[in-house]
mmCIF file with all atom_site columns, C-alpha atoms in Angstrom:
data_model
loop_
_atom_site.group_PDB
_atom_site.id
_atom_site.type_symbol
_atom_site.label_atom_id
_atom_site.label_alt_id
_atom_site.label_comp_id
_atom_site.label_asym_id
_atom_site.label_entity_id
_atom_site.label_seq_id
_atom_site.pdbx_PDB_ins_code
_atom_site.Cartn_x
_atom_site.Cartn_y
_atom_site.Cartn_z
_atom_site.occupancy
_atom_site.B_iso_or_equiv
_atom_site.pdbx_formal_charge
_atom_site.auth_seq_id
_atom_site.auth_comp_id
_atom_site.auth_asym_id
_atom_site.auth_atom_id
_atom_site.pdbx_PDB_model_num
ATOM 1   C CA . UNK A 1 1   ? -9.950  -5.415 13.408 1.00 46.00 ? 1   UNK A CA 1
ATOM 2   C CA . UNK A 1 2   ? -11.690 -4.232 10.516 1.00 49.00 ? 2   UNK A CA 1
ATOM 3   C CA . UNK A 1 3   ? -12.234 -0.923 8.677  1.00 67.00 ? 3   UNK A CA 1
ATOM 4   C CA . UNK A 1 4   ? -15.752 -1.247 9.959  1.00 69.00 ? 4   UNK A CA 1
ATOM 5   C CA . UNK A 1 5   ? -14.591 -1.312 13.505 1.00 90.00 ? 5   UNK A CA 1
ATOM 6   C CA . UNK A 1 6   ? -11.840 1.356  13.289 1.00 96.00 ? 6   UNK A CA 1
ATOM 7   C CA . UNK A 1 7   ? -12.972 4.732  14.721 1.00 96.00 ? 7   UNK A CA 1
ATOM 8   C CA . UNK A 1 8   ? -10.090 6.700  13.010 1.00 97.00 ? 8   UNK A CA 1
ATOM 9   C CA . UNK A 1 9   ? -12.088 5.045  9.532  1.00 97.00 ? 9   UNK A CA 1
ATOM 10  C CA . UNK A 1 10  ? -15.575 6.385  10.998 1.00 97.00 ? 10  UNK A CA 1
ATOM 11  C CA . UNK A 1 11  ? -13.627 9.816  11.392 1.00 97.00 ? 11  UNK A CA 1
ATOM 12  C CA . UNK A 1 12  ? -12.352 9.562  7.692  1.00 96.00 ? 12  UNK A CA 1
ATOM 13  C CA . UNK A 1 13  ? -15.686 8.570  6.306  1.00 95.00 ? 13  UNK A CA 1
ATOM 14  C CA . UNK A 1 14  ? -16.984 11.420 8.570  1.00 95.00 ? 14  UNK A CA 1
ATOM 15  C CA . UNK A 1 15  ? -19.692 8.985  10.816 1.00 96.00 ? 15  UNK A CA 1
ATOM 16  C CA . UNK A 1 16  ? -17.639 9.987  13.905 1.00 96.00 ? 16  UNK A CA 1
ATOM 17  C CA . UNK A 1 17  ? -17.319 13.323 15.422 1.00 95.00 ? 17  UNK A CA 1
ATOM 18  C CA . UNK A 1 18  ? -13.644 15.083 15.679 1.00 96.00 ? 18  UNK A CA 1
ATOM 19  C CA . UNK A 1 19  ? -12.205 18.645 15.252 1.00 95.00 ? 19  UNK A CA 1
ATOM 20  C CA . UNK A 1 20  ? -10.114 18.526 12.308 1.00 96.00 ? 20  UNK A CA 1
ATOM 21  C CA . UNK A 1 21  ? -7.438  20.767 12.218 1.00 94.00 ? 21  UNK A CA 1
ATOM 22  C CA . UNK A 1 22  ? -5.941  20.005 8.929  1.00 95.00 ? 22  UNK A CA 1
ATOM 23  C CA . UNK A 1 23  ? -6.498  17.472 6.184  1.00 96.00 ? 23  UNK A CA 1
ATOM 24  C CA . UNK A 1 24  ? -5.028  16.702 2.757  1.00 96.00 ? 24  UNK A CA 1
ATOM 25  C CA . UNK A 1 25  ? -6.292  15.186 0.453  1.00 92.00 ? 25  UNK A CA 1
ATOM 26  C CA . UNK A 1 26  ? -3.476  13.281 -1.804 1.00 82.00 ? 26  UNK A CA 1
ATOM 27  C CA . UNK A 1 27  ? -5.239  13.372 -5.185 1.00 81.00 ? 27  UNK A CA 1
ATOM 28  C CA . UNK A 1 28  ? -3.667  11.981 -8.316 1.00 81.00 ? 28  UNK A CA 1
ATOM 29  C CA . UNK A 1 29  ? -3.470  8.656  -6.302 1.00 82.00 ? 29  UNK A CA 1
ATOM 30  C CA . UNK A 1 30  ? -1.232  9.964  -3.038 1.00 87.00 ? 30  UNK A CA 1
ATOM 31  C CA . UNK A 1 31  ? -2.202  9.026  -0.360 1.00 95.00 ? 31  UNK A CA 1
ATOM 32  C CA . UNK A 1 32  ? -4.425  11.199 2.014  1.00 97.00 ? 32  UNK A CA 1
ATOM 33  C CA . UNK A 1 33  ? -3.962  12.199 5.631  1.00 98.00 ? 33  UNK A CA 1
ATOM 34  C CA . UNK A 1 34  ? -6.005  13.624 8.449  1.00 98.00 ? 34  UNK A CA 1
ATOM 35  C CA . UNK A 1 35  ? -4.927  15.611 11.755 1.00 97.00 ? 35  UNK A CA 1
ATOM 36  C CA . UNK A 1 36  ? -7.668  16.375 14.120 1.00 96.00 ? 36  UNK A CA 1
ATOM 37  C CA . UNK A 1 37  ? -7.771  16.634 17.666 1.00 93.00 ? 37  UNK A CA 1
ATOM 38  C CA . UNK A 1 38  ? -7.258  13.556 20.171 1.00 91.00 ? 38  UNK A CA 1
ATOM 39  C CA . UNK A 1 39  ? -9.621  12.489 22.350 1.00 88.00 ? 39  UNK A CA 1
ATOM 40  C CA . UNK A 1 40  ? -8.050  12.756 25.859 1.00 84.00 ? 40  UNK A CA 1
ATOM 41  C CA . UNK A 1 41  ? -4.995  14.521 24.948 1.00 85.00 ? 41  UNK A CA 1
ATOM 42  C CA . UNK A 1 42  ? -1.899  15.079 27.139 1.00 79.00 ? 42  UNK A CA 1
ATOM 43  C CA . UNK A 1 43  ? -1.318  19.034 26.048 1.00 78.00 ? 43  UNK A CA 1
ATOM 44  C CA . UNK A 1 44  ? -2.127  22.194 24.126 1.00 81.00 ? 44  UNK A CA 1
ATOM 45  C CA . UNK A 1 45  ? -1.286  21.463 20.251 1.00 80.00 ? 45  UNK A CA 1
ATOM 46  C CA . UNK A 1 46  ? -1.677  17.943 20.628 1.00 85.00 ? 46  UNK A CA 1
ATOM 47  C CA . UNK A 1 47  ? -2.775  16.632 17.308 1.00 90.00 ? 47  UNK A CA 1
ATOM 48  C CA . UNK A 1 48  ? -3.135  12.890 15.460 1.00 93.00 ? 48  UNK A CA 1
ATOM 49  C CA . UNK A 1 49  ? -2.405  12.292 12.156 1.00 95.00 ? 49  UNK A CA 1
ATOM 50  C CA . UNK A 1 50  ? -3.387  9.345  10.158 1.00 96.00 ? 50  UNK A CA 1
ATOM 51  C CA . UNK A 1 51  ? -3.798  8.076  6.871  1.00 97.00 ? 51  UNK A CA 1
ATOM 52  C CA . UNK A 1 52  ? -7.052  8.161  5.456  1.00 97.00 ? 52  UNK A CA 1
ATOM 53  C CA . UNK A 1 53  ? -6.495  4.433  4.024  1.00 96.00 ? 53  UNK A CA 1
ATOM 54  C CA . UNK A 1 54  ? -7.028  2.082  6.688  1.00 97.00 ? 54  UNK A CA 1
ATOM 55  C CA . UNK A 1 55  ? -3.348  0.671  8.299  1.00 96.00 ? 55  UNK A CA 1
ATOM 56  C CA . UNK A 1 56  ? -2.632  -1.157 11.583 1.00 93.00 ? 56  UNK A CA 1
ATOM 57  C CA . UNK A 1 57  ? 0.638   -0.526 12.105 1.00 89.00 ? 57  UNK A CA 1
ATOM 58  C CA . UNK A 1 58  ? 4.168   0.745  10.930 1.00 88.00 ? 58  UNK A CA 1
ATOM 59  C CA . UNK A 1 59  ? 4.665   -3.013 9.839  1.00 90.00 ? 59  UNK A CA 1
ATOM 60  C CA . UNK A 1 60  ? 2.005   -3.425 7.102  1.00 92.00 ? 60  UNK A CA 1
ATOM 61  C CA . UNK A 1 61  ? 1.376   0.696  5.685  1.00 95.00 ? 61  UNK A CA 1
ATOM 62  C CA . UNK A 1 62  ? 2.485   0.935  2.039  1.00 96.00 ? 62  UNK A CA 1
ATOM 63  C CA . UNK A 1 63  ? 5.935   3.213  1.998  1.00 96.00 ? 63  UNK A CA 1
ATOM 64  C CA . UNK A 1 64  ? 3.782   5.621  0.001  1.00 96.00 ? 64  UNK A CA 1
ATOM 65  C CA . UNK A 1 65  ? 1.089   6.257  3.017  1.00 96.00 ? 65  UNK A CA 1
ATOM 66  C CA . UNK A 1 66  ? 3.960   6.584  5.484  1.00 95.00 ? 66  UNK A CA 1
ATOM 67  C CA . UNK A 1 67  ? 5.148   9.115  3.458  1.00 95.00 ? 67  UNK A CA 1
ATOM 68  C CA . UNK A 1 68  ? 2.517   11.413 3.363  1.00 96.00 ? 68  UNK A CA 1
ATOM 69  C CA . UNK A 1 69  ? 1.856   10.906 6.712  1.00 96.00 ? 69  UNK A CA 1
ATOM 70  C CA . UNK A 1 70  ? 5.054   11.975 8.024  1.00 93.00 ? 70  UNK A CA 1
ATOM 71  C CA . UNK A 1 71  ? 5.592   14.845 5.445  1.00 94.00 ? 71  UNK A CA 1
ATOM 72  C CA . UNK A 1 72  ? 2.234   16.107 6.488  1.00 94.00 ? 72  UNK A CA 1
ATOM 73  C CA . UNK A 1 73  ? 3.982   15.747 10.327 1.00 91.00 ? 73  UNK A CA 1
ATOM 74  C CA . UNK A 1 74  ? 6.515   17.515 9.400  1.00 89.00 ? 74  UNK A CA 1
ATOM 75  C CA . UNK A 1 75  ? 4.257   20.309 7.554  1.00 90.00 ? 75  UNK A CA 1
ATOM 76  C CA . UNK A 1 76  ? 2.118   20.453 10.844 1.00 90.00 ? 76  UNK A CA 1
ATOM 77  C CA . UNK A 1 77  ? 5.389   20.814 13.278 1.00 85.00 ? 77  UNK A CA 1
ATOM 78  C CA . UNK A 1 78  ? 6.376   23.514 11.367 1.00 83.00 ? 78  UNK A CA 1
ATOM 79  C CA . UNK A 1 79  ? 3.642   25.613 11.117 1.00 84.00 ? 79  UNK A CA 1
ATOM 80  C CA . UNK A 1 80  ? 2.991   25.238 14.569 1.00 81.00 ? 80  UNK A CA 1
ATOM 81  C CA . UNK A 1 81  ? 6.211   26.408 15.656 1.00 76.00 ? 81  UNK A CA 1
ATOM 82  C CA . UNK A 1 82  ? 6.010   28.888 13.298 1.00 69.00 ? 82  UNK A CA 1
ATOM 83  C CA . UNK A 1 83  ? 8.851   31.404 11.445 1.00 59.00 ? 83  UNK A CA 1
ATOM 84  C CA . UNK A 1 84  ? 10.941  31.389 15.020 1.00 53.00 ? 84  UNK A CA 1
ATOM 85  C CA . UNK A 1 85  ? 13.357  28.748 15.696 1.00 53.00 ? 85  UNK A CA 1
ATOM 86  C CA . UNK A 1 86  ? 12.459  28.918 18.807 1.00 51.00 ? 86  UNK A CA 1
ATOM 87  C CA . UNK A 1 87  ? 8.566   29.332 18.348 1.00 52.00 ? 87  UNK A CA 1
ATOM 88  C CA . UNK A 1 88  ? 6.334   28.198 20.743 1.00 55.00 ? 88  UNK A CA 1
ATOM 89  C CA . UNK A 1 89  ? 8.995   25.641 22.252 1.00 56.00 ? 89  UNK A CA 1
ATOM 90  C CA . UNK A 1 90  ? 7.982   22.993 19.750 1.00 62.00 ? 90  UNK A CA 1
ATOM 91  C CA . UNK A 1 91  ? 10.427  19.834 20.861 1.00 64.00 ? 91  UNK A CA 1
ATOM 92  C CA . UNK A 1 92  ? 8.954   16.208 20.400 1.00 63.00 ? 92  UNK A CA 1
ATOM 93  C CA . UNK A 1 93  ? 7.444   14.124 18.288 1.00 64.00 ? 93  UNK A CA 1
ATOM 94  C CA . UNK A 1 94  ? 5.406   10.264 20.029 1.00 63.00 ? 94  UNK A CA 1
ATOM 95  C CA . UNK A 1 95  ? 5.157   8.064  17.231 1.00 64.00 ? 95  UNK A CA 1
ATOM 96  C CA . UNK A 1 96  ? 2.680   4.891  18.956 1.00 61.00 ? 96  UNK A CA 1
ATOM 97  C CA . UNK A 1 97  ? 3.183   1.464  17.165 1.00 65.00 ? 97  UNK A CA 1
ATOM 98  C CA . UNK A 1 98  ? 1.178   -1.465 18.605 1.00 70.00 ? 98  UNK A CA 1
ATOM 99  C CA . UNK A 1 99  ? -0.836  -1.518 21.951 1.00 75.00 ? 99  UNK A CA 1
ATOM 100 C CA . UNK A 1 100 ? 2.598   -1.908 23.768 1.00 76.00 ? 100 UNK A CA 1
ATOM 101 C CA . UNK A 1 101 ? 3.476   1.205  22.881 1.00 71.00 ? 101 UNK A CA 1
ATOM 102 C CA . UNK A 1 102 ? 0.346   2.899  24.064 1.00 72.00 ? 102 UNK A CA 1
ATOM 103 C CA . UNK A 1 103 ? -1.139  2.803  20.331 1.00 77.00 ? 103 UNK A CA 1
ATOM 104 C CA . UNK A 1 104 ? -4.695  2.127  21.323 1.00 84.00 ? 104 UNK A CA 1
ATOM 105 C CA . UNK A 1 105 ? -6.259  2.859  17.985 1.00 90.00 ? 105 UNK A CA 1
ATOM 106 C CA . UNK A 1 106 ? -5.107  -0.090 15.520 1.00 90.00 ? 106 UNK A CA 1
ATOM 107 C CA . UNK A 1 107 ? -5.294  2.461  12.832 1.00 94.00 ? 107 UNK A CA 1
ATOM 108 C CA . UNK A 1 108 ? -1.398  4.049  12.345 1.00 93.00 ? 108 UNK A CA 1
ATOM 109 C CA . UNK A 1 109 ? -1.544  7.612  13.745 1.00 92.00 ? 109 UNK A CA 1
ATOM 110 C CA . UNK A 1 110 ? 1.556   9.997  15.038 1.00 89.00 ? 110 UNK A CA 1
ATOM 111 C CA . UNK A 1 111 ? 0.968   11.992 17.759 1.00 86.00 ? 111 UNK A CA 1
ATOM 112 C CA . UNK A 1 112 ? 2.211   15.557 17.657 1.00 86.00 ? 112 UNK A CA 1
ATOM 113 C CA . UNK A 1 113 ? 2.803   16.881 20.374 1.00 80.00 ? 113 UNK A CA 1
ATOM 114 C CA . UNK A 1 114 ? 4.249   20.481 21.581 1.00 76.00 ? 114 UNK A CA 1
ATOM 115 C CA . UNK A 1 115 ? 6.729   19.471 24.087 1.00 70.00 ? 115 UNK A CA 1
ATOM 116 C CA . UNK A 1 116 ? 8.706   22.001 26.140 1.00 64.00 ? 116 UNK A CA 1
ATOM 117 C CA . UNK A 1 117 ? 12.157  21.269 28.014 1.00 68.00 ? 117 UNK A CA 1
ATOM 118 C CA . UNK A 1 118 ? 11.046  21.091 31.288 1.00 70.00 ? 118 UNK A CA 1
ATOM 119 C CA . UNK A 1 119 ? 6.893   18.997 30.956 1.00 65.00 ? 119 UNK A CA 1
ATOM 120 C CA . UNK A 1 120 ? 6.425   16.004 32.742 1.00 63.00 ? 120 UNK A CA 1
ATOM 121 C CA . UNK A 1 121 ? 6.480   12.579 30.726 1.00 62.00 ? 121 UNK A CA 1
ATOM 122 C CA . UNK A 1 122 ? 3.918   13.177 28.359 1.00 56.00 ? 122 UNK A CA 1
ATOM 123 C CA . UNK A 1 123 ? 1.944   9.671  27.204 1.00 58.00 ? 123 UNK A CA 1
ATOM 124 C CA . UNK A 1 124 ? -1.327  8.742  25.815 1.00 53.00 ? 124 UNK A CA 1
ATOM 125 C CA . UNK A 1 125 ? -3.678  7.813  28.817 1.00 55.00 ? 125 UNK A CA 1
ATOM 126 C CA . UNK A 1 126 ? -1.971  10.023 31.570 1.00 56.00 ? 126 UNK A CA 1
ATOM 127 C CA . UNK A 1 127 ? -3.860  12.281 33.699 1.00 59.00 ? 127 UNK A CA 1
ATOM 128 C CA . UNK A 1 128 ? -4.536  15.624 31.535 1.00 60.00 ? 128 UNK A CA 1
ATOM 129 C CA . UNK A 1 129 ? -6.551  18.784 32.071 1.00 69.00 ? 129 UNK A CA 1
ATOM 130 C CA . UNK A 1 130 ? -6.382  19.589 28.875 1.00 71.00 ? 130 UNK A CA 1
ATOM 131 C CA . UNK A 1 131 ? -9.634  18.955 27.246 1.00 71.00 ? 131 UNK A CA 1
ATOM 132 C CA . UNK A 1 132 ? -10.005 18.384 23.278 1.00 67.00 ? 132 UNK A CA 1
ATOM 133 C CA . UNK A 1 133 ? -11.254 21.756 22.355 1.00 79.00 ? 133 UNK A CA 1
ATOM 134 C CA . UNK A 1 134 ? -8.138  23.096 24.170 1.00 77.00 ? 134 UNK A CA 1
ATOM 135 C CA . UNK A 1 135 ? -6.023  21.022 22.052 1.00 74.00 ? 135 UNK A CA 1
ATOM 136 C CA . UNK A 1 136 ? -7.829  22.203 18.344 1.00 76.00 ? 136 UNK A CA 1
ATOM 137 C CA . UNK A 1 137 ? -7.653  25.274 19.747 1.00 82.00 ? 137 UNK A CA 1
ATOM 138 C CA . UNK A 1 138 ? -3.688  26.002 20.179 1.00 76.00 ? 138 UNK A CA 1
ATOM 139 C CA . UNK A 1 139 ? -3.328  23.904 16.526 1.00 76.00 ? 139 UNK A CA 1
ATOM 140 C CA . UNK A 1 140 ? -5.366  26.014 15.068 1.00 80.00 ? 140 UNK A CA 1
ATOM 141 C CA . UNK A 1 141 ? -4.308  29.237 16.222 1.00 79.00 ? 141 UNK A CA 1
ATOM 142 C CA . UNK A 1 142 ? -0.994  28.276 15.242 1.00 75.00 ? 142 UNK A CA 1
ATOM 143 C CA . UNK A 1 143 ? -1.970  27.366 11.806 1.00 78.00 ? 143 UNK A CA 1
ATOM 144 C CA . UNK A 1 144 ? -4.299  30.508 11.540 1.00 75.00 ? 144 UNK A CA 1
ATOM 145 C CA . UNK A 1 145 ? -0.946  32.480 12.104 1.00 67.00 ? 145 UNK A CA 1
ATOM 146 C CA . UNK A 1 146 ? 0.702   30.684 9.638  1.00 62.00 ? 146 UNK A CA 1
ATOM 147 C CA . UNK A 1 147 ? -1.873  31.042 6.986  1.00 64.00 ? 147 UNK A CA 1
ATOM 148 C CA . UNK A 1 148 ? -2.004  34.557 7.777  1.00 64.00 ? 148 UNK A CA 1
ATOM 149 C CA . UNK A 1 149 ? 2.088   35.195 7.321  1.00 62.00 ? 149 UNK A CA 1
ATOM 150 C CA . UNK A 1 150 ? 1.450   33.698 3.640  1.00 59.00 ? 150 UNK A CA 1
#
């Protein structure tokens, strides 16, 4: 597949529609990242995040993109669950590598998902009612609160 074909590239280049909850933008030749809401996704504050360079696959991103994707994971995750420990029950991580593991995107994205103790397996593709806006919605709340703490 090609950059041309990717959707996750059209969303970068901003030819594709998608409710971005949070993006940075590298600068001084990091890396940048974009989170935004899935399509069909499995549960409130579900949320990709991708490089804004075009990578397939754990197996050929530069350690540099990897990076800033997964500190900008980690950024997310914890503004989402916020100052509590215990936040809003914030638990699990799905990191999707190759269509095998449900990645059906060939463009390397985490999903972040809040997971609480007791929710049903959670994977890409399984019956949701949880509709996009849904999704954006709970991330952004979240990160509304967290701008708003300082």
């Amino acid at each position: 597949m090609t950059e041309t074909d990717c959707v996750f590239c059209d969303i970068v280049a901003g030819e594709a529609d998608a409710l971005v909850v949070d993006e940075r933008d590298g600068g001084d030749g990091r890396p940048g990242t974009l989170a935004f809401a899935p399509l069909y996704p499995v549960a409130p504050g579900h949320v990709l995040v991708i490089p804004k360079a075009h990578h397939e696959s754990l197996f050929d991103v530069p350690e540099e993109a990897l990076g800033a994707v997964m500190a900008h994971v980690r950024s997310l995750a914890r503004r989402m669950r916020g100052e509590d420990p215990d936040g809003r029950g914030f638990d699990g991580v799905n990191v999707l590598n190759d269509s095998t593991a449900y990645q059906s995107v060939p463009h390397l994205h985490v999903h972040l998902v809040e997971r609480h103790e007791d929710d049903p397996d959670l994977l890409p593709g399984a019956d949701s009612e949880v509709s996009k806006r849904d999704a954006y919605d709970a991330v952004s709340a979240a990160l509304d609160d967290d701008r708003a703490r300082g």
